[in-house]
C-alpha positions as a LaTeX table, in Angstrom:
\begin{tabular}{lrrr}
\hline
Residue & $x$ (\AA) & $y$ (\AA) & $z$ (\AA) \\
\hline
Met1 & $-20.30$ & 21.87 & 15.51 \\
Ile2 & $-21.80$ & 18.70 & 17.10 \\
Arg3 & $-23.33$ & 18.85 & 20.51 \\
Phe4 & $-24.30$ & 16.29 & 23.35 \\
Asp5 & $-26.44$ & 17.03 & 26.37 \\
Val6 & $-23.70$ & 15.40 & 29.06 \\
Gln7 & $-24.70$ & 16.06 & 32.89 \\
Pro8 & $-22.09$ & 15.95 & 35.49 \\
Ile9 & $-22.85$ & 13.16 & 38.18 \\
Ser10 & $-23.74$ & 15.03 & 41.41 \\
Gln11 & $-21.63$ & 15.83 & 44.04 \\
Glu12 & $-24.51$ & 15.14 & 46.53 \\
Trp13 & $-25.27$ & 11.65 & 45.32 \\
Leu14 & $-21.37$ & 10.70 & 45.26 \\
Ala15 & $-21.01$ & 11.86 & 49.00 \\
Gln16 & $-24.31$ & 10.00 & 50.05 \\
Ala17 & $-23.32$ & 6.97 & 48.40 \\
Arg18 & $-19.83$ & 7.23 & 49.53 \\
Ala19 & $-21.45$ & 7.41 & 53.25 \\
His20 & $-23.51$ & 4.26 & 52.55 \\
Gln21 & $-20.57$ & 2.32 & 51.49 \\
Asn22 & $-18.81$ & 3.14 & 54.88 \\
Gln23 & $-21.54$ & 1.77 & 56.68 \\
Leu24 & $-21.82$ & $-1.59$ & 55.07 \\
Thr25 & $-20.81$ & $-4.86$ & 56.97 \\
Lys26 & $-17.11$ & $-4.86$ & 56.48 \\
Pro27 & $-14.09$ & $-2.82$ & 57.63 \\
Pro28 & $-14.17$ & 0.32 & 55.41 \\
Gly29 & $-11.89$ & 0.14 & 52.61 \\
Ala30 & $-11.80$ & $-3.67$ & 52.86 \\
Leu31 & $-13.09$ & $-4.13$ & 49.42 \\
Gly32 & $-10.50$ & $-1.79$ & 48.05 \\
Phe33 & $-11.18$ & $-0.43$ & 44.29 \\
Leu34 & $-14.79$ & $-2.05$ & 44.25 \\
Glu35 & $-16.22$ & $-0.02$ & 46.77 \\
Glu36 & $-15.33$ & 2.71 & 44.81 \\
Val37 & $-16.24$ & 1.43 & 41.40 \\
Gly38 & $-19.83$ & 0.70 & 43.50 \\
Val39 & $-19.72$ & 4.59 & 44.75 \\
Arg40 & $-19.81$ & 5.87 & 41.10 \\
Leu41 & $-22.11$ & 3.34 & 39.99 \\
Ala42 & $-24.65$ & 4.67 & 42.61 \\
Ala43 & $-24.10$ & 8.29 & 41.66 \\
Met44 & $-24.74$ & 7.53 & 38.51 \\
Gln45 & $-28.26$ & 5.68 & 38.91 \\
Lys46 & $-29.05$ & 8.30 & 41.94 \\
Thr47 & $-29.70$ & 5.63 & 44.32 \\
Leu48 & $-28.25$ & 3.73 & 46.83 \\
Lys49 & $-29.51$ & 0.30 & 45.47 \\
Pro50 & $-27.92$ & 0.21 & 41.66 \\
Arg51 & $-28.21$ & $-2.44$ & 39.44 \\
Leu52 & $-26.50$ & $-3.56$ & 36.14 \\
Gly53 & $-28.56$ & $-6.01$ & 33.53 \\
Gln54 & $-27.53$ & $-6.42$ & 30.27 \\
Gly55 & $-24.44$ & $-4.94$ & 28.71 \\
Ala56 & $-23.61$ & $-4.13$ & 25.31 \\
Val57 & $-20.27$ & $-3.23$ & 23.12 \\
Val58 & $-20.50$ & $-1.42$ & 20.26 \\
Val59 & $-17.51$ & $-2.97$ & 17.71 \\
Cys60 & $-16.54$ & $-0.30$ & 15.39 \\
Ala61 & $-14.65$ & $-1.20$ & 12.22 \\
Ala62 & $-12.68$ & 0.61 & 9.89 \\
Asp63 & $-9.81$ & 0.31 & 7.29 \\
His64 & $-6.41$ & 2.80 & 7.37 \\
Gly65 & $-4.65$ & 4.22 & 4.38 \\
Val66 & $-1.59$ & 4.35 & 6.80 \\
Ala67 & $-1.72$ & 0.48 & 6.62 \\
Ala68 & 0.16 & 1.08 & 2.86 \\
Glu69 & 3.41 & 2.13 & 4.74 \\
Gly70 & 3.90 & $-1.16$ & 6.27 \\
Val71 & 3.02 & $-0.54$ & 9.98 \\
Ser72 & 0.98 & $-3.56$ & 10.77 \\
Ala73 & 2.07 & $-7.49$ & 10.64 \\
Tyr74 & $-1.02$ & $-7.96$ & 8.97 \\
Pro75 & $-2.91$ & $-7.12$ & 5.11 \\
Ser76 & $-5.52$ & $-4.86$ & 4.85 \\
Glu77 & $-8.12$ & $-7.61$ & 4.15 \\
Val78 & $-8.05$ & $-8.93$ & 7.38 \\
Thr79 & $-10.34$ & $-5.91$ & 8.63 \\
Ala80 & $-13.15$ & $-7.19$ & 6.53 \\
Gln81 & $-12.55$ & $-10.64$ & 7.02 \\
Met82 & $-12.85$ & $-10.15$ & 10.54 \\
Leu83 & $-16.10$ & $-8.25$ & 10.32 \\
Leu84 & $-17.63$ & $-11.43$ & 9.24 \\
Asn85 & $-16.14$ & $-13.38$ & 11.80 \\
Phe86 & $-17.71$ & $-11.26$ & 14.21 \\
Gln87 & $-21.16$ & $-10.98$ & 12.56 \\
Ala88 & $-21.12$ & $-15.18$ & 12.43 \\
Gly89 & $-20.18$ & $-14.93$ & 16.00 \\
Gly90 & $-16.56$ & $-16.75$ & 15.90 \\
Ala91 & $-14.35$ & $-14.01$ & 17.37 \\
Ala92 & $-12.92$ & $-13.61$ & 20.55 \\
Ile93 & $-15.55$ & $-10.75$ & 21.59 \\
Asn94 & $-18.54$ & $-12.73$ & 20.60 \\
Gln95 & $-17.33$ & $-15.37$ & 23.18 \\
Ile96 & $-16.36$ & $-13.18$ & 26.01 \\
Ala97 & $-19.87$ & $-11.15$ & 25.48 \\
Arg98 & $-21.30$ & $-14.55$ & 25.69 \\
Ala99 & $-19.99$ & $-15.16$ & 28.98 \\
Ser100 & $-20.33$ & $-11.86$ & 30.11 \\
Asp101 & $-24.32$ & $-11.16$ & 29.20 \\
Ala102 & $-23.53$ & $-8.66$ & 26.60 \\
Gln103 & $-24.87$ & $-7.99$ & 23.30 \\
Val104 & $-22.36$ & $-7.11$ & 20.35 \\
Tyr105 & $-23.23$ & $-4.56$ & 17.80 \\
Val106 & $-20.88$ & $-4.31$ & 14.84 \\
Leu107 & $-20.54$ & $-1.15$ & 12.84 \\
Asp108 & $-18.84$ & $-0.73$ & 9.52 \\
Val109 & $-18.12$ & 3.16 & 9.47 \\
Gly110 & $-15.00$ & 2.62 & 6.84 \\
Ile111 & $-14.18$ & $-0.79$ & 5.91 \\
Asn112 & $-12.67$ & $-0.92$ & 2.49 \\
Ser113 & $-15.09$ & $-3.53$ & 0.75 \\
Pro114 & $-17.08$ & $-3.90$ & $-2.12$ \\
Val115 & $-19.80$ & $-5.09$ & $-0.04$ \\
Pro116 & $-22.06$ & $-2.18$ & 0.76 \\
Ser117 & $-22.83$ & $-0.94$ & 4.59 \\
Pro118 & $-25.57$ & 1.63 & 5.49 \\
Glu119 & $-23.23$ & 3.16 & 7.86 \\
Arg120 & $-19.86$ & 3.54 & 6.08 \\
Val121 & $-18.67$ & 6.81 & 5.60 \\
Arg122 & $-15.96$ & 5.93 & 3.25 \\
Ser123 & $-13.92$ & 2.99 & 2.29 \\
Gly124 & $-11.01$ & 4.04 & 4.64 \\
Thr125 & $-9.44$ & 6.83 & 5.69 \\
Gly126 & $-6.03$ & 8.58 & 4.10 \\
Asn127 & $-3.09$ & 8.04 & 4.54 \\
Ile128 & $-2.12$ & 9.93 & 7.48 \\
Val129 & 1.46 & 10.60 & 6.41 \\
Arg130 & 0.40 & 12.16 & 3.04 \\
Gly131 & $-2.86$ & 13.96 & 4.05 \\
Ala132 & $-5.82$ & 14.08 & 6.18 \\
Ala133 & $-7.48$ & 11.12 & 7.37 \\
Met134 & $-10.91$ & 12.78 & 6.11 \\
Thr135 & $-12.60$ & 15.80 & 6.21 \\
Leu136 & $-14.46$ & 17.16 & 9.26 \\
Thr137 & $-17.90$ & 16.19 & 7.41 \\
Glu138 & $-16.55$ & 12.87 & 7.17 \\
Ala139 & $-15.75$ & 12.48 & 10.99 \\
Glu140 & $-18.89$ & 14.27 & 11.83 \\
Gln141 & $-20.86$ & 11.91 & 10.37 \\
Ala142 & $-18.77$ & 8.60 & 11.67 \\
Leu143 & $-19.03$ & 10.31 & 14.97 \\
Gln144 & $-22.46$ & 10.30 & 14.50 \\
Ala145 & $-22.90$ & 6.57 & 13.26 \\
Gly146 & $-21.56$ & 5.49 & 16.46 \\
Ala147 & $-24.11$ & 7.48 & 18.61 \\
Lys148 & $-26.85$ & 6.32 & 16.39 \\
Met149 & $-25.81$ & 2.73 & 17.08 \\
Ala150 & $-24.90$ & 3.65 & 21.16 \\
Arg151 & $-28.38$ & 4.82 & 21.20 \\
Gln152 & $-30.16$ & 1.94 & 19.41 \\
Ala153 & $-28.12$ & $-0.61$ & 22.11 \\
Ile154 & $-29.36$ & 1.42 & 25.01 \\
Ala155 & $-33.38$ & 1.55 & 23.63 \\
Gln156 & $-32.93$ & $-2.44$ & 23.31 \\
Gly157 & $-32.18$ & $-3.12$ & 26.88 \\
Ala158 & $-28.56$ & $-2.37$ & 28.00 \\
Thr159 & $-27.53$ & $-0.92$ & 30.93 \\
Leu160 & $-24.00$ & $-0.59$ & 30.61 \\
Leu161 & $-21.63$ & 0.08 & 27.46 \\
Ala162 & $-18.64$ & $-0.68$ & 25.92 \\
Ala163 & $-16.94$ & 0.00 & 22.50 \\
Gly164 & $-14.48$ & $-2.20$ & 20.55 \\
Asp165 & $-12.55$ & $-1.72$ & 17.82 \\
Met166 & $-11.07$ & $-3.33$ & 14.58 \\
Gly167 & $-9.06$ & $-2.01$ & 11.94 \\
Ile168 & $-5.51$ & $-2.80$ & 10.23 \\
Gly169 & $-3.21$ & $-0.02$ & 11.04 \\
Asn170 & $-5.31$ & 1.31 & 13.78 \\
Thr171 & $-2.76$ & 1.49 & 16.51 \\
Thr172 & $-0.50$ & 3.47 & 13.93 \\
Ala173 & $-3.65$ & 6.25 & 14.07 \\
Ala174 & $-4.24$ & 5.91 & 17.76 \\
Ala175 & $-0.65$ & 6.52 & 18.42 \\
Ala176 & $-1.02$ & 9.90 & 16.41 \\
Leu177 & $-4.00$ & 10.95 & 17.44 \\
Thr178 & $-3.08$ & 10.47 & 21.08 \\
Ala179 & 0.21 & 12.21 & 20.46 \\
Ala180 & $-1.34$ & 14.97 & 19.55 \\
Leu181 & $-4.40$ & 15.50 & 22.08 \\
Leu182 & $-1.79$ & 14.74 & 24.95 \\
Gly183 & 1.44 & 16.91 & 23.51 \\
Leu184 & 3.53 & 14.07 & 23.83 \\
Glu185 & 6.29 & 12.53 & 21.26 \\
Ala186 & 5.64 & 9.81 & 18.79 \\
Arg187 & 7.70 & 7.21 & 21.28 \\
Ala188 & 6.20 & 7.67 & 24.05 \\
Val189 & 2.98 & 6.31 & 22.66 \\
Thr190 & 3.64 & 3.87 & 19.64 \\
Gly191 & 3.86 & 0.20 & 20.23 \\
Arg192 & 3.68 & $-3.26$ & 18.41 \\
Gly193 & 0.23 & $-3.35$ & 17.80 \\
Thr194 & $-0.06$ & $-6.40$ & 16.08 \\
Gly195 & 3.53 & $-7.65$ & 17.15 \\
Val196 & 5.50 & $-6.12$ & 14.78 \\
Asp197 & 9.21 & $-6.68$ & 14.43 \\
Glu198 & 12.18 & $-4.55$ & 15.20 \\
Ala199 & 12.23 & $-2.78$ & 11.70 \\
Arg200 & 8.39 & $-2.45$ & 11.03 \\
Tyr201 & 8.37 & $-1.09$ & 14.57 \\
Gln202 & 10.79 & 1.56 & 13.84 \\
Lys203 & 9.25 & 2.25 & 10.35 \\
Lys204 & 5.75 & 2.71 & 12.56 \\
Leu205 & 7.66 & 5.12 & 14.49 \\
Glu206 & 9.04 & 7.14 & 11.45 \\
Val207 & 5.55 & 7.09 & 10.25 \\
Val208 & 3.70 & 8.26 & 13.34 \\
Arg209 & 6.51 & 11.45 & 13.84 \\
Ile210 & 5.96 & 12.74 & 9.79 \\
Ala211 & 2.22 & 12.52 & 10.57 \\
Leu212 & 2.38 & 14.50 & 13.50 \\
Glu213 & 4.58 & 17.12 & 11.61 \\
Arg214 & 2.22 & 17.58 & 8.74 \\
Ala215 & $-0.76$ & 17.94 & 11.14 \\
Gln216 & 1.43 & 20.34 & 13.15 \\
Ala217 & 2.20 & 22.46 & 9.95 \\
Arg218 & $-1.54$ & 22.69 & 8.99 \\
Leu219 & $-3.22$ & 23.07 & 12.63 \\
Gly220 & $-0.75$ & 24.89 & 15.03 \\
Ala221 & 0.24 & 23.54 & 18.31 \\
Leu222 & $-1.45$ & 20.32 & 18.60 \\
Pro223 & $-2.99$ & 19.84 & 21.82 \\
Arg224 & $-4.76$ & 23.16 & 21.59 \\
Ala225 & $-6.30$ & 22.29 & 18.27 \\
Asp226 & $-9.69$ & 21.65 & 17.61 \\
Pro227 & $-10.44$ & 17.78 & 18.50 \\
Leu228 & $-12.49$ & 17.34 & 15.60 \\
Ala229 & $-9.89$ & 18.85 & 13.54 \\
Leu230 & $-7.19$ & 16.55 & 14.88 \\
Leu231 & $-9.49$ & 13.49 & 14.35 \\
Ala232 & $-9.98$ & 14.44 & 10.72 \\
Glu233 & $-6.06$ & 14.63 & 10.48 \\
Leu234 & $-4.92$ & 12.06 & 12.59 \\
Gly235 & $-7.42$ & 9.70 & 13.45 \\
Gly236 & $-9.77$ & 7.15 & 12.23 \\
Leu237 & $-13.28$ & 6.39 & 11.42 \\
Glu238 & $-13.60$ & 4.01 & 13.90 \\
Met239 & $-12.25$ & 6.20 & 16.49 \\
Ala240 & $-14.77$ & 8.92 & 15.60 \\
Ala241 & $-17.59$ & 6.44 & 15.79 \\
Ile242 & $-16.15$ & 5.30 & 19.30 \\
Ala243 & $-16.22$ & 8.72 & 20.64 \\
Gly244 & $-19.99$ & 8.84 & 19.29 \\
Val245 & $-20.61$ & 5.54 & 21.25 \\
Phe246 & $-19.06$ & 7.27 & 24.57 \\
Leu247 & $-20.54$ & 10.94 & 23.91 \\
Ala248 & $-24.38$ & 9.34 & 23.72 \\
Gly249 & $-23.96$ & 6.85 & 26.24 \\
Ala250 & $-22.72$ & 9.61 & 28.56 \\
Glu251 & $-25.63$ & 11.61 & 27.77 \\
Ala252 & $-27.96$ & 8.74 & 28.01 \\
Gly253 & $-26.07$ & 8.85 & 31.86 \\
Leu254 & $-24.87$ & 4.98 & 31.18 \\
Pro255 & $-21.80$ & 3.51 & 32.60 \\
Leu256 & $-18.83$ & 3.39 & 30.01 \\
Val257 & $-15.92$ & 1.02 & 29.78 \\
Thr258 & $-13.06$ & 1.45 & 27.58 \\
Asp259 & $-11.25$ & $-1.34$ & 26.19 \\
Gly260 & $-7.54$ & $-0.71$ & 24.74 \\
Phe261 & $-5.51$ & 1.54 & 22.78 \\
Pro262 & $-7.80$ & 2.68 & 20.01 \\
Val263 & $-10.94$ & 2.43 & 22.06 \\
Thr264 & $-9.30$ & 5.16 & 24.60 \\
Ala265 & $-8.20$ & 7.30 & 21.75 \\
Gly266 & $-12.00$ & 7.67 & 20.93 \\
Ala267 & $-12.50$ & 7.88 & 24.80 \\
Leu268 & $-9.95$ & 10.66 & 25.01 \\
Leu269 & $-11.76$ & 12.54 & 21.88 \\
Ala270 & $-14.89$ & 12.60 & 23.42 \\
Cys271 & $-13.73$ & 13.86 & 26.54 \\
Arg272 & $-12.08$ & 16.66 & 24.88 \\
Met273 & $-15.24$ & 17.39 & 23.08 \\
Glu274 & $-17.64$ & 17.27 & 26.04 \\
Pro275 & $-15.48$ & 17.05 & 29.54 \\
Gly276 & $-18.65$ & 15.76 & 31.36 \\
Val277 & $-17.96$ & 12.08 & 29.54 \\
Arg278 & $-15.32$ & 11.58 & 32.10 \\
Asp279 & $-17.43$ & 11.08 & 34.86 \\
Tyr280 & $-19.24$ & 7.84 & 33.41 \\
Leu281 & $-15.85$ & 6.49 & 32.28 \\
Phe282 & $-14.19$ & 2.97 & 33.52 \\
Ala283 & $-11.32$ & 1.33 & 32.58 \\
Gly284 & $-12.17$ & $-2.25$ & 31.60 \\
His285 & $-8.36$ & $-3.08$ & 31.42 \\
Arg286 & $-4.63$ & $-1.93$ & 30.88 \\
Ser287 & $-3.10$ & $-2.83$ & 27.41 \\
Leu288 & 0.48 & $-3.91$ & 26.99 \\
Glu289 & 0.39 & $-1.02$ & 24.47 \\
Pro290 & 2.47 & 1.86 & 25.99 \\
Gly291 & 0.44 & 4.47 & 25.12 \\
His292 & $-2.68$ & 3.14 & 26.73 \\
Thr293 & $-1.29$ & 3.60 & 29.97 \\
Arg294 & $-0.33$ & 7.42 & 29.25 \\
Gln295 & $-3.97$ & 7.75 & 27.68 \\
Leu296 & $-5.36$ & 6.24 & 31.26 \\
Glu297 & $-2.99$ & 8.82 & 33.11 \\
Ala298 & $-4.71$ & 11.78 & 31.46 \\
Leu299 & $-8.21$ & 10.13 & 31.89 \\
Gly300 & $-7.39$ & 9.75 & 35.80 \\
Leu301 & $-8.68$ & 6.00 & 35.01 \\
Arg302 & $-7.71$ & 2.98 & 37.37 \\
Pro303 & $-8.06$ & $-0.14$ & 35.08 \\
Ile304 & $-10.40$ & $-3.12$ & 36.59 \\
Leu305 & $-8.15$ & $-5.84$ & 34.94 \\
Glu306 & $-4.50$ & $-6.32$ & 34.51 \\
Leu307 & $-4.39$ & $-9.42$ & 31.92 \\
Asp308 & $-1.38$ & $-8.31$ & 29.21 \\
Met309 & $-4.41$ & $-8.16$ & 26.79 \\
Arg310 & $-4.27$ & $-6.52$ & 23.53 \\
Leu311 & $-6.38$ & $-7.95$ & 20.87 \\
Gly312 & $-8.76$ & $-5.14$ & 20.68 \\
Glu313 & $-12.39$ & $-5.96$ & 19.93 \\
Gly314 & $-14.10$ & $-4.78$ & 22.90 \\
Thr315 & $-12.65$ & $-7.96$ & 24.62 \\
Gly316 & $-11.08$ & $-6.57$ & 27.80 \\
Ala317 & $-13.97$ & $-3.80$ & 28.62 \\
Val318 & $-16.87$ & $-6.69$ & 28.30 \\
Leu319 & $-14.73$ & $-8.94$ & 30.66 \\
Ser320 & $-15.00$ & $-6.46$ & 32.89 \\
Phe321 & $-18.82$ & $-5.97$ & 33.16 \\
Pro322 & $-18.88$ & $-8.73$ & 35.72 \\
Val323 & $-16.79$ & $-7.01$ & 38.03 \\
Leu324 & $-19.07$ & $-3.81$ & 37.52 \\
Arg325 & $-21.89$ & $-5.82$ & 38.29 \\
Ala326 & $-20.42$ & $-7.47$ & 41.30 \\
Ala327 & $-19.80$ & $-3.75$ & 42.73 \\
Ala328 & $-23.56$ & $-2.67$ & 42.07 \\
Ala329 & $-24.44$ & $-5.88$ & 43.81 \\
Val330 & $-22.44$ & $-4.64$ & 46.77 \\
Met331 & $-23.78$ & $-1.71$ & 47.25 \\
Ala332 & $-27.60$ & $-2.70$ & 46.68 \\
Gly333 & $-27.37$ & $-5.81$ & 48.70 \\
Met334 & $-24.99$ & $-5.95$ & 51.43 \\
Ala335 & $-26.82$ & $-4.96$ & 54.97 \\
Thr336 & $-25.43$ & $-1.95$ & 57.37 \\
Phe337 & $-23.98$ & $-2.29$ & 60.28 \\
Ala338 & $-26.92$ & $-1.12$ & 62.04 \\
Gln339 & $-29.41$ & $-3.16$ & 59.92 \\
Ala340 & $-27.57$ & $-6.16$ & 60.26 \\
Gly341 & $-26.85$ & $-5.91$ & 64.44 \\
Val342 & $-23.53$ & $-5.99$ & 63.79 \\
Ser343 & $-21.21$ & $-3.88$ & 65.90 \\
Gln344 & $-18.62$ & $-1.76$ & 64.43 \\
Ala345 & $-15.21$ & $-0.92$ & 64.90 \\
Gly346 & $-14.56$ & 1.09 & 68.37 \\
Glu347 & $-18.20$ & 0.02 & 69.90 \\
Pro348 & $-18.33$ & $-1.65$ & 72.99 \\
\hline
\end{tabular}
């Protein structure tokens, strides 16, 4: 099994950072959740003066055989078309990354396209209604491809890291994988994805149910199954790569930012493989997909932003980068009461 050396965040540094935060020139808690974000960043970097520079987002793209079941409002060809759009700088993630001082890395691990790609593991997954999405070997290859791209981004100067997704049909695969990992029913985690109508939504629900029943027949009780086996049965190649991004990022000790539903499915998978990954995660935003709230609850993550977004691509994650930088700046730059000569509450 693939191993990553993920070290837990030091509890001593967390306590030291929290004590420092409470000495800054403001009433304790006055900056709300921003304070906890700053404390965690300080503990990750093992300094009371944390700093975040350039960010990076690895947009992982792949096609899904389950799209043949009519679960999306868009045809599968859109995946490859959008990949070109990312590379040309014309997508939403490119604009948001430009405004948020982030570099966009595009990773094709499974697009169904005649144009070759060095990291592509296969041209789309199998149809999860009828069989496994991929083999265990392919799941490992896709995961390693994501880890490799994350390490490249870090070597090129990334100080915080997000993952993004692109793949027609991927909210169906994300629903199946999330339900399996968390032991939930299909309806609890299945949303409308690209905005399908009621008939197509009911079809999508049925597809997720059937896929879960098929996987359970092969693996037994799904929440207790090996996470990589669950990924191979139900997931997407891009979700495997996303898990790799988060595993490699946590191994390097970087702050990691989740995006919406498919990306957080990859984060759940990474945490199931290496629980220490959770220490490094921040939720960039909360998607309108109902399953995303279930994922965040399972991970114990509070979203930084709530903007009713559901695009994917890493847009919500990267949009939160300036907030994370501000939290670090507050920790690093604010004076303490003693330094500023300001009286604390209760002092004469």
